[in-house]
Coordinates of C-alpha atoms in Angstrom, one line a residue:
X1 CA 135.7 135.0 79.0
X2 CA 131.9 135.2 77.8
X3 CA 129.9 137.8 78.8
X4 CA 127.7 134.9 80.3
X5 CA 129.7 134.9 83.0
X6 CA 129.5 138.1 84.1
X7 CA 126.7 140.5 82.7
X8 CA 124.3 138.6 85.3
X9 CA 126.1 139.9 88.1
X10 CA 127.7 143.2 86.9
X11 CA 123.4 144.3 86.2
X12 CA 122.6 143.5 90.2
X13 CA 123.5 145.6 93.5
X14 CA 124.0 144.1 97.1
X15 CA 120.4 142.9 98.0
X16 CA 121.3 140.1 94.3
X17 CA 120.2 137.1 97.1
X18 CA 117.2 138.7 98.2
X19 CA 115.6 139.3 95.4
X20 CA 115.5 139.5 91.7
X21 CA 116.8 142.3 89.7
X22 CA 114.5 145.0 88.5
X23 CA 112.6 144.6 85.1
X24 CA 112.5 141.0 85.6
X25 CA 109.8 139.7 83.3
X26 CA 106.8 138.7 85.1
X27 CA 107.2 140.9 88.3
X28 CA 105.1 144.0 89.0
X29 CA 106.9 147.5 87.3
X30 CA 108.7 145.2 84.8
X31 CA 109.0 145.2 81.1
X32 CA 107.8 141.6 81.1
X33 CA 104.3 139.9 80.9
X34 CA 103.1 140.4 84.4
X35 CA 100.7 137.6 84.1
X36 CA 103.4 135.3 84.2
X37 CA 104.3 135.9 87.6
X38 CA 101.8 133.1 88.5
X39 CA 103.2 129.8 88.0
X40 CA 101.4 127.4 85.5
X41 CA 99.0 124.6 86.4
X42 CA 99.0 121.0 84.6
X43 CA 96.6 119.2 84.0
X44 CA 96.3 116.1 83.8
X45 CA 97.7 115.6 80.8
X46 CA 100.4 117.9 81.7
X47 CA 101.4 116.2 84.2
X48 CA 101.4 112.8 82.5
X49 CA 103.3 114.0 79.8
X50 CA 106.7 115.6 82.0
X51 CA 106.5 112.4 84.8
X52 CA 106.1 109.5 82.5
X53 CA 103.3 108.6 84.8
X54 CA 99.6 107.7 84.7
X55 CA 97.3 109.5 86.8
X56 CA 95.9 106.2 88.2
X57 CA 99.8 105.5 88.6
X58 CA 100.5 108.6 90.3
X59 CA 97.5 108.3 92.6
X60 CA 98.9 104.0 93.3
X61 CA 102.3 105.2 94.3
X62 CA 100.9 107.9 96.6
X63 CA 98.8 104.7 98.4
X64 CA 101.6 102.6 98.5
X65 CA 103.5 106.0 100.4
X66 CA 100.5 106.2 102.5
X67 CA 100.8 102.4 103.3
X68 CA 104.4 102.6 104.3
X69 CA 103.8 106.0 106.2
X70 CA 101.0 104.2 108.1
X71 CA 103.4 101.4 108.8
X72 CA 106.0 103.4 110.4
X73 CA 104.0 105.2 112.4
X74 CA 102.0 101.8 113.5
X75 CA 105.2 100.4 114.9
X76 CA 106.4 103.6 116.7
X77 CA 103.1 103.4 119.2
X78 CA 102.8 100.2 119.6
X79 CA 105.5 100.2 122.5
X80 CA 103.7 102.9 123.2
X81 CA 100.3 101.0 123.8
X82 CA 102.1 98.4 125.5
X83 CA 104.3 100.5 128.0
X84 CA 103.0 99.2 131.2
X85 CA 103.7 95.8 130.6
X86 CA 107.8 96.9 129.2
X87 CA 108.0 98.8 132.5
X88 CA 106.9 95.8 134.7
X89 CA 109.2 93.0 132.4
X90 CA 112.3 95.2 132.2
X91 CA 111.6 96.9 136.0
X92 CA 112.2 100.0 135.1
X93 CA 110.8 103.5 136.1
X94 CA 108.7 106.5 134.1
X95 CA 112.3 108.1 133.4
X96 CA 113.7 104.8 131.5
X97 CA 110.4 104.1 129.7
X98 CA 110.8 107.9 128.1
X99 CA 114.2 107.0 127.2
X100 CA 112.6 104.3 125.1
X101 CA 110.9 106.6 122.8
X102 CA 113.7 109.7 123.3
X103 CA 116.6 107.1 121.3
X104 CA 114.5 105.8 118.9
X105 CA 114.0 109.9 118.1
X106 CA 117.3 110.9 118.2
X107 CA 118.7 107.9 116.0
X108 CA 116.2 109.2 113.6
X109 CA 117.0 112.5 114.0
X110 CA 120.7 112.2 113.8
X111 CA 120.1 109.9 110.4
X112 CA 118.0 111.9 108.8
X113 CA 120.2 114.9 107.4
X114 CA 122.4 111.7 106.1
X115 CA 119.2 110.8 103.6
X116 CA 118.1 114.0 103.0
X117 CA 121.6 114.8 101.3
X118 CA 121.2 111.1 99.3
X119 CA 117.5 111.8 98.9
X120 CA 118.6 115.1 96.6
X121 CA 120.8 113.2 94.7
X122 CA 120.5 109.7 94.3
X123 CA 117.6 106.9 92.9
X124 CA 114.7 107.6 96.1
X125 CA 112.9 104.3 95.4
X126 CA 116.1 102.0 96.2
X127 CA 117.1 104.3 99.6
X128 CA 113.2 103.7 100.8
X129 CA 113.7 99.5 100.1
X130 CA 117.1 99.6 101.8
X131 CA 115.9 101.2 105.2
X132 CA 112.4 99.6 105.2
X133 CA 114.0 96.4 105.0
X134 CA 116.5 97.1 107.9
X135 CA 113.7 99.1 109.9
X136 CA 111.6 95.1 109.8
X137 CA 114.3 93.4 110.5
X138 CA 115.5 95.3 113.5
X139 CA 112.3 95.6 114.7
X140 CA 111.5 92.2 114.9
X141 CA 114.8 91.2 116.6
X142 CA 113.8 93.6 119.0
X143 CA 110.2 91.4 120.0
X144 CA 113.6 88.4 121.5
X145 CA 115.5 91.0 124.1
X146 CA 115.3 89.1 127.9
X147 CA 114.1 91.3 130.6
X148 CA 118.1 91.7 132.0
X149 CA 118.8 93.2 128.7
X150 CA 117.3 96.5 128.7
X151 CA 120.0 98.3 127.3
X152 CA 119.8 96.1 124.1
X153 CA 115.8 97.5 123.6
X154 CA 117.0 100.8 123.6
X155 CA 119.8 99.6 121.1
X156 CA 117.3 98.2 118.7
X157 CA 115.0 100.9 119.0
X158 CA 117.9 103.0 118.0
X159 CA 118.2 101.2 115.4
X160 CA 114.8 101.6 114.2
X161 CA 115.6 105.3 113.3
X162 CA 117.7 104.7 110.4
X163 CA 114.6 103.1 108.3
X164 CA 112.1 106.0 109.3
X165 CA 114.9 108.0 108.2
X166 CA 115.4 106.9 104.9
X167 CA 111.2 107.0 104.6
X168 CA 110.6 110.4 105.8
X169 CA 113.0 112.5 104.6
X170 CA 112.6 111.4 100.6
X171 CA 108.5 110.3 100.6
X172 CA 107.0 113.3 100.5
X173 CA 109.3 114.7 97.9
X174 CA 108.3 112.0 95.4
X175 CA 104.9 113.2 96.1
X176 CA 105.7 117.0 95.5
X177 CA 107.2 115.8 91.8
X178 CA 104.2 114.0 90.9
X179 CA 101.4 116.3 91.7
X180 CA 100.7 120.7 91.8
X181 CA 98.9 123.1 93.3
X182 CA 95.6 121.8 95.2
X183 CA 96.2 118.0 93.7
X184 CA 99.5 118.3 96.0
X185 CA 97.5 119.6 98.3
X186 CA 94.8 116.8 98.6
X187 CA 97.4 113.7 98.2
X188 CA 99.7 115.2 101.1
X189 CA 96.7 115.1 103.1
X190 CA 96.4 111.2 102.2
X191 CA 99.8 111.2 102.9
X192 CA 99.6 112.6 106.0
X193 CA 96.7 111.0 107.4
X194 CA 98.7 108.2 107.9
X195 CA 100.1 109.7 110.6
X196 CA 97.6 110.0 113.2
X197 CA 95.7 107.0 111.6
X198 CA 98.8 104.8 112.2
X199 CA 99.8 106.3 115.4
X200 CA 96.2 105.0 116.9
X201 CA 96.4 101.7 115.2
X202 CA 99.6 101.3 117.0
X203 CA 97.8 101.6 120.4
X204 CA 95.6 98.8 119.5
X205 CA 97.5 96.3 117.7
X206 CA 99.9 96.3 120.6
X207 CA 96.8 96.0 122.8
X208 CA 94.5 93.5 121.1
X209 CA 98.0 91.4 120.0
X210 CA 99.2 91.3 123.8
X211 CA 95.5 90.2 125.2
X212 CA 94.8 87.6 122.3
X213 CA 98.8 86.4 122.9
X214 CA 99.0 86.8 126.6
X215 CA 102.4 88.2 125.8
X216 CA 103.3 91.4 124.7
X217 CA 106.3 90.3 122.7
X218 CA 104.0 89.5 120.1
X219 CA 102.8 93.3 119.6
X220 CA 106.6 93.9 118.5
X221 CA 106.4 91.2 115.5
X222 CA 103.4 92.2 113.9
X223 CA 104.9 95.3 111.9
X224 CA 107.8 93.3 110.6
X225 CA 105.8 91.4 108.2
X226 CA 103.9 94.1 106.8
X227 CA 107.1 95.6 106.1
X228 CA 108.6 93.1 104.1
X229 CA 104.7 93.5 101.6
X230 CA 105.8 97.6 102.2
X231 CA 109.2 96.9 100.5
X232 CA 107.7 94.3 97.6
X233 CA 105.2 97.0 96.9
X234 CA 107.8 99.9 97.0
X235 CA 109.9 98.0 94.8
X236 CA 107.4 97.1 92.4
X237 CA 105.1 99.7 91.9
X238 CA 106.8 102.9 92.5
X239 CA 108.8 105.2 90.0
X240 CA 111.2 107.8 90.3
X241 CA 110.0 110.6 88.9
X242 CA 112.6 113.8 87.2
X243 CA 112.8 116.4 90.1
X244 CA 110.9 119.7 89.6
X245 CA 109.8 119.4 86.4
X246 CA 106.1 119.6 87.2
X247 CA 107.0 122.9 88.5
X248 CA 109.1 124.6 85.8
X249 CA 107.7 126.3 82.7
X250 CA 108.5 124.2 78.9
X251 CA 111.3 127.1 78.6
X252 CA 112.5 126.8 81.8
X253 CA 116.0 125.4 82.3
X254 CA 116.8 122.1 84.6
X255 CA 118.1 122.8 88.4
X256 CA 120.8 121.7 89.4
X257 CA 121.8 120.4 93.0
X258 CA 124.1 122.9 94.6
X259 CA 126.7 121.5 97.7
X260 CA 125.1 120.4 100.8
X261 CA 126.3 123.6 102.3
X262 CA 124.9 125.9 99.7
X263 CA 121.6 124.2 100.5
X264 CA 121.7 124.8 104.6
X265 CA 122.8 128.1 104.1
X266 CA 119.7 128.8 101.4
X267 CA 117.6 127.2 104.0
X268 CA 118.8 129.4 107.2
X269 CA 117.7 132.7 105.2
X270 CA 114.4 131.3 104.9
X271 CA 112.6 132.7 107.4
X272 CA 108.9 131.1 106.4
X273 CA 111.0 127.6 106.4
X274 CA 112.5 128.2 109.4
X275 CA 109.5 130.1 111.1
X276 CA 107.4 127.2 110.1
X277 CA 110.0 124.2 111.6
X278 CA 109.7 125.9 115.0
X279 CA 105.8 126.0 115.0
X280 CA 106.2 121.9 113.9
X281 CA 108.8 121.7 116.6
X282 CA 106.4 122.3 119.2
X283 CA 103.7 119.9 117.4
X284 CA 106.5 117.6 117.5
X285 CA 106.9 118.4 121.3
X286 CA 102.9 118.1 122.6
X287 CA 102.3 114.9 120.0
X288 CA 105.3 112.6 121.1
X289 CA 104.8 113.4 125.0
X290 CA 101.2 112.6 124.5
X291 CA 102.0 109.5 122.0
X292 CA 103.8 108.2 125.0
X293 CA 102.6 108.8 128.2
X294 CA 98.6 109.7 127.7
X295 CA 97.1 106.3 128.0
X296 CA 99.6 105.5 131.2
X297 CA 98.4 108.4 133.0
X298 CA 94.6 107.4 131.9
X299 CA 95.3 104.2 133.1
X300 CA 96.4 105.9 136.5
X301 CA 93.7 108.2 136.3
X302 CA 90.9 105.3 135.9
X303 CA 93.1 103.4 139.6
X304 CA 92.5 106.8 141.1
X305 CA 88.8 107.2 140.3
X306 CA 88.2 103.6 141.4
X307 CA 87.3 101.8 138.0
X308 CA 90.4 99.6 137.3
X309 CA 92.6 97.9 139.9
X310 CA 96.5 98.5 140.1
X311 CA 99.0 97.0 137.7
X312 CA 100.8 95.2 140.3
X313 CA 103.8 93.1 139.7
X314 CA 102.7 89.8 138.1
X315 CA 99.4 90.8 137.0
X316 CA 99.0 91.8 133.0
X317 CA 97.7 95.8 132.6
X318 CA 94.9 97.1 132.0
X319 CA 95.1 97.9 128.1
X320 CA 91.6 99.4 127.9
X321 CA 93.1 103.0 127.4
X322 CA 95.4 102.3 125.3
X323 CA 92.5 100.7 122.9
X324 CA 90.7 104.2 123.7
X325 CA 93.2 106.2 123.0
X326 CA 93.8 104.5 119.8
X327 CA 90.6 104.8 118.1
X328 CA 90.4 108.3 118.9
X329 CA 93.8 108.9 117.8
X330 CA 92.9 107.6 114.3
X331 CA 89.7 109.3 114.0
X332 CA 90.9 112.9 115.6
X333 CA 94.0 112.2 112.8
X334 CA 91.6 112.0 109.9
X335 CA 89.1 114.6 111.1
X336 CA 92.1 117.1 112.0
X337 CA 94.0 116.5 109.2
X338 CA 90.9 116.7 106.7
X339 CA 89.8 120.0 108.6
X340 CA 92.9 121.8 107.8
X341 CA 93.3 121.1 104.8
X342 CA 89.7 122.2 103.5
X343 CA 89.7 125.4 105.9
X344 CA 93.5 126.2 104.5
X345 CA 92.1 125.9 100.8
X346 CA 89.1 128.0 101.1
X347 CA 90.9 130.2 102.8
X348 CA 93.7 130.8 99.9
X349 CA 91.3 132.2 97.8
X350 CA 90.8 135.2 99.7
X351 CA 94.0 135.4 102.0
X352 CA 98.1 134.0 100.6
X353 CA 98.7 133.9 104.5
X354 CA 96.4 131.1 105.1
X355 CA 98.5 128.0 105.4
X356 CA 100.1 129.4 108.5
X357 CA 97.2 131.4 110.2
X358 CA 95.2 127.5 110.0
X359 CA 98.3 126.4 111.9
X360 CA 98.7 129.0 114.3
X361 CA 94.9 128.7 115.6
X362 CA 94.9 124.8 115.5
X363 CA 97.9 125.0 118.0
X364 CA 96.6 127.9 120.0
X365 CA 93.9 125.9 120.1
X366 CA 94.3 123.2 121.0
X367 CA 96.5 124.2 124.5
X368 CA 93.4 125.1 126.4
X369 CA 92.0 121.6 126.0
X370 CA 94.3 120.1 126.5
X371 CA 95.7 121.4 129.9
X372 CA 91.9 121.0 130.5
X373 CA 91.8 117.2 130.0
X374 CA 95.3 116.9 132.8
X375 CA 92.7 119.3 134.9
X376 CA 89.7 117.2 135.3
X377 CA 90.9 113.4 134.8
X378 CA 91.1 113.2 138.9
X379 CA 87.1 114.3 138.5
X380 CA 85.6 112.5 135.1
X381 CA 87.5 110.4 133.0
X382 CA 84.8 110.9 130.5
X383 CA 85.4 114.8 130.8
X384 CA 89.1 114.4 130.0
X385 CA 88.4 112.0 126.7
X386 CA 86.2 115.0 125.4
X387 CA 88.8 117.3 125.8
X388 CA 91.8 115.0 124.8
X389 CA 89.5 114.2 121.5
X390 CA 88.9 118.1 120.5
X391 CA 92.5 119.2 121.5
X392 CA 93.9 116.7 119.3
X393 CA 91.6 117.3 116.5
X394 CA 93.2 121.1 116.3
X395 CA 97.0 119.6 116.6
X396 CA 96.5 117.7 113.8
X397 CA 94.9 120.1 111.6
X398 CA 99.0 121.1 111.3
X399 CA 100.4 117.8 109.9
X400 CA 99.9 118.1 106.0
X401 CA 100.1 121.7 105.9
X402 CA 103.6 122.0 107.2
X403 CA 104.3 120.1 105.0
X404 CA 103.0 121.5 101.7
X405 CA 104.4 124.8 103.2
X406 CA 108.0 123.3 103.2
X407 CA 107.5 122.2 99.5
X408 CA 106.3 125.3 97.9
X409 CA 108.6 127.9 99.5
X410 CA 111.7 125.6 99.3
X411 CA 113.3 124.7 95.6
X412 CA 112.8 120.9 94.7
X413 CA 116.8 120.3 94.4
X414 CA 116.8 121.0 98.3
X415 CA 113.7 119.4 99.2
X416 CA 115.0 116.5 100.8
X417 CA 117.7 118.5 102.3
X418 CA 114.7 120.6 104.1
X419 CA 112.9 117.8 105.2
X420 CA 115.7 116.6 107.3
X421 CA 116.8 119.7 108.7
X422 CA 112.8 120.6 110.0
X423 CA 113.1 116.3 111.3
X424 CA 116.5 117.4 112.9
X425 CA 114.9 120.6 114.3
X426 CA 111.9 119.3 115.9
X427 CA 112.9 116.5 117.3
X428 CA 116.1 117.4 118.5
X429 CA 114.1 120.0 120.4
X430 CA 110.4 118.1 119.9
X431 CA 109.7 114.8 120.5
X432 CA 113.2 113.8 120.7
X433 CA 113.7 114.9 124.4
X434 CA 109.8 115.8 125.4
X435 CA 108.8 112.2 126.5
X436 CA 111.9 111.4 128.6
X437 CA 111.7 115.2 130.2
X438 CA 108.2 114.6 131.1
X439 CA 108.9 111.1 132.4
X440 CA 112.1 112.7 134.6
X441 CA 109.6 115.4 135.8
X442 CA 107.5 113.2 137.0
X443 CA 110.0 111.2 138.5
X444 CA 111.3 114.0 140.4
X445 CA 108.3 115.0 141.7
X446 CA 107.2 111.6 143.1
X447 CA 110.7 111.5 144.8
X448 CA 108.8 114.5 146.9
X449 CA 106.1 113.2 147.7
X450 CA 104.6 109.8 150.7
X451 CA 104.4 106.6 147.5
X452 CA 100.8 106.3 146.6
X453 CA 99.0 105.5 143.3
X454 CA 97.6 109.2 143.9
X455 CA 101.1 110.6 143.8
X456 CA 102.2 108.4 140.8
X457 CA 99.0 110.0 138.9
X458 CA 99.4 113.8 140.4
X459 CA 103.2 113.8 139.6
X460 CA 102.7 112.9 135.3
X461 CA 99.6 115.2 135.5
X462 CA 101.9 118.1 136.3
X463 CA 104.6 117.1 134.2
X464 CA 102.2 117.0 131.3
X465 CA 101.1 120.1 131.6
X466 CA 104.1 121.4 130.1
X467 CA 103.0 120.5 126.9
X468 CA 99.7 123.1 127.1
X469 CA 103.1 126.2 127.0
X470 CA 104.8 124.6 124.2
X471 CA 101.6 124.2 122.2
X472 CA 101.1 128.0 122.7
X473 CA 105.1 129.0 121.5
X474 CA 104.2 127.0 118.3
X475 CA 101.3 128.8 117.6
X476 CA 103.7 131.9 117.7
X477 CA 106.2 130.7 115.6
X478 CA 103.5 130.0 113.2
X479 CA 101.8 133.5 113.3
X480 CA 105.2 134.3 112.6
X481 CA 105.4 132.3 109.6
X482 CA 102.4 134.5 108.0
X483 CA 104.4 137.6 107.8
X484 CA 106.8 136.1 105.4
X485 CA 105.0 133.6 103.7
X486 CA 103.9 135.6 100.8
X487 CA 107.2 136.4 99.9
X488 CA 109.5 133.5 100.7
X489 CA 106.6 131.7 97.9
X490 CA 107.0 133.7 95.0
X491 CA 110.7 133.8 95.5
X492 CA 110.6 129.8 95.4
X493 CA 108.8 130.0 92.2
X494 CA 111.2 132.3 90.3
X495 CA 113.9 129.9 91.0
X496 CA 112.6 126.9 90.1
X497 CA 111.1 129.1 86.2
X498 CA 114.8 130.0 86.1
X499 CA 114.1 134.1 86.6
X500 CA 115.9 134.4 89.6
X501 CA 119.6 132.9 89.0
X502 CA 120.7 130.8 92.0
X503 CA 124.9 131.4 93.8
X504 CA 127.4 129.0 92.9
X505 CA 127.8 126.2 95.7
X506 CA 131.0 127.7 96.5
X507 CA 129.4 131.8 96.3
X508 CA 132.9 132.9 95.0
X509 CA 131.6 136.4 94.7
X510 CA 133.5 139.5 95.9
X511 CA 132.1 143.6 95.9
X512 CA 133.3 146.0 93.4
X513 CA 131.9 149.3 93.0
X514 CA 129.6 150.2 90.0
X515 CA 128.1 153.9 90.0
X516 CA 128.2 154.5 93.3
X517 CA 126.6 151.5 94.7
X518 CA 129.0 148.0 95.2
X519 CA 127.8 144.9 93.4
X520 CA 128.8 141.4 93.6
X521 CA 130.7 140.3 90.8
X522 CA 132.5 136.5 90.4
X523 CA 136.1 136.3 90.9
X524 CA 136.8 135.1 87.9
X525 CA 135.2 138.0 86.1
X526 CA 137.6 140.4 87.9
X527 CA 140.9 138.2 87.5
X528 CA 140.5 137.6 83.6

């Protein structure tokens, strides 16, 4: 056997995961160059020259990303800003019209580990066409369901999942192997600004479409069509990049993908990764229960005060709040977004730990403001919009910086892999179960209590301020995420410039003693 196979191993004690060995070149009290502990930038040229890709090329596929993103999150809401009018054609109550929202989450949420291991391995571009595709279609058969077929809405918004699946799993990856350091930055931030931006223009296509169409059908079959242009341009435009190689050094060998349970298990003793998907989780959490129910309880709060009379059966809804609530989605989204990101990037200069401290104070943030708008909607509508718009503004301050986060302490072979399990993780405890809870909460509570638009309103008020406690956890988690971030970075970085040699996907290692201290050799070193 060749003493490649085991002079790696037979040099490093226990703590071999944790760590690299000592004398490592570029790590402090080495024998190396210590200067080259801090990964190399591209420029432009750089970059050009390892992706195959233009700048102006790179910067077109990251729009044609942000289009799709936009998209996707555009047809999500739009139920959303047409809720009142599903509830009154399907006759259903605030604990079905959560459940709405809850299986489109789940089917997503389920799905997305599935492209997160294809997404690591196989051609990205043609797994985004496929699902897009699907995503319209289904999506538009949805807008054709008759009101005794409830059961087959929830089907298709099921259904829905697999497209934003095979989107949101692989998309930000491709962004992560185009672009470094504060260019990644920046574009993620386009990226992500999709997210809020689409989310609000979800509330008022399916608001404006419904009152120019006198049917709210027609807010379902808007989204389809730009989705079929979202493939076209997808298909045309963008290119799949090679995987990492803006990160490694010219020397540096290729990664390889290890087995799918190699990578979970690499993720699970990443504490900054994990730390981080918790502190998302409850983003997750505060953003789908508000996506969904906020402009039905300002609707009720505006029958209360006196200013808009009752949706009664028959009648078409009021959609004025879900316009509102729109337009200051979108501009809370870019202002949050945009906020974050600047304050996280003047803030690295003088402090690693920034990415997560920005995080932690937008979501600690943002709970007092929030449980502050629920507090005084019974008093001043206008009151409550203030506080809605600046408590929103600090929860999305979080969206692109998770995100960069997961792709600089997390190897580009198990990107993908990553994004699905932090998707998996916060919505399976996020948004996933957060607006049918709140909608069951409320339910419950008006079961207590003489029927009354006043008790409709109290009982999603209270349920809603749930969301002000689970803001505050995720600002722990992320205040959390500080201690190790440092770290769990500069460990990424030595794997991906090949100084800190990765297990085998099968970890056939075993302890053998070597001067006193035990050290994990391979098996086959020790049987031949």
């Amino acid at each position: 056997m060749s003493g490649s196979d085991s002079a790696p191993f037979l040099s490093q004690a226990d703590d071999t995961d944790d760590g690299p060995a000592p004398g490592t070149p570029g790590l402090p009290g080495s024998m190396g160059n210590p200067k080259s502990e801090d990964p190399e930038v591209l420029d432009q040229e750089g970059l050009q020259r390892i992706t195959g890709l233009s700048s102006g090329r790179s910067a077109l596929i990251v729009a044609v990303l942000c289009y799709i993103n936009l998209l996707n999150y555009m047809d999500r809401f739009t139920v959303a800003g047409v809720l009142p009018d599903i509830e009154q054609f399907f006759d259903i109550g605030d604990g079905s019209s959560g459940l709405i929202q809850t299986v489109f989450i789940s089917s997503y949420m389920v799905l997305a580990p599935v492209f997160g291991y294809l997404g690591d391995r196989y051609n990205r571009k043609y797994l985004m066409c496929g699902g897009i595709a699907f995503w319209s279609l289904v999506t538009l058969g949805s807008s054709f369901i008759p009101r005794e077929r409830f059961w087959l809405l929830l089907l298709t918004r099921g259904l829905v999942g697999v497209g934003e699946a095979s989107y949101s799993t692989i998309a930000p990856t491709l962004i992560a192997d185009l672009f470094v350091a504060d260019q990644r930055s920046r574009m993620l931030s386009v990226f992500y600004f999709a997210i809020p931006v689409g989310s609000g223009l979800g509330y008022i296509a399916g608001s404006k479409v419904k009152d120019v169409a006198g049917d709210w059908h027609w807010a379902l079959r808007v989204t389809p069509g730009l989705g079929v242009l979202a493939v076209v341009l997808l298909f045309l435009v963008v290119r799949e990049p090679p995987r990492g190689a803006v990160e490694r050094h010219s020397d540096s060998p290729p990664l390889n993908p290890t087995s799918w349970w190699a990578d979970l298990r690499a993720l699970a003793r990443n504490p900054s990764f994990i730390l981080s998907s918790l502190g998302f989780t409850a983003v997750a959490f505060v953003t789908g229960s508000l996506a969904l129910w906020a402009p039905a309880f300002l609707l009720r709060s505006r029958v209360v005060l006196g200013e808009t009379p009752p949706c009664l059966p028959g009648d078409s809804c009021s959609s004025s709040d879900s316009l509102i609530f729109g337009l200051i989605t979108c501009l809370t989204g870019v202002l949050g977004v945009g906020l974050g990101v600047e304050i996280s990037r003047r803030l690295r200069r003088t402090n690693p730990r920034a990415d997560p401290l920005v995080c932690a104070a937008g979501l600690l943030g943002s709970a007092p403001f929030l449980f502050l708008a629920l507090a005084c909607a019974r008093g001043s509508i206008v009151a409550t919009y203030i506080f809605i718009f600046i408590g929103e503004t600090l929860l999305s301050m979080n969206w692109a910086i998770v995100a960069d986060i997961l792709l600089y302490v997390v190897i580009p072979t198990r990107r993908s892999t990553a994004e699905a399990f932090q998707i998996v993780l916060s919505h399976l405890l996020g948004d996933a179960g957060s607006p049918y809870l709140i909608g069951s909460i409320s339910d419950r509570l008006r079961r207590d209590w003489p029927p009354s638009f006043l008790s409709e309103f109290r009982a999603l008020q209270f349920s809603l301020m749930l969301c002000a406690f689970v803001g505050a956890l995720g600002g722990a988690a992320f205040l959390g995420t500080a201690i190790f971030i440092e770290s769990d970075r500069r460990q990424a970085q030595l794997h991906v410039r090949g100084l800190l040699p990765e297990t085998g996907p099968t970890d056939d290692r075993i302890v053998v003693p070597q001067r006193g201290r035990s050290t994990r050799v391979p098996v086959s070193s020790v049987l031949i």
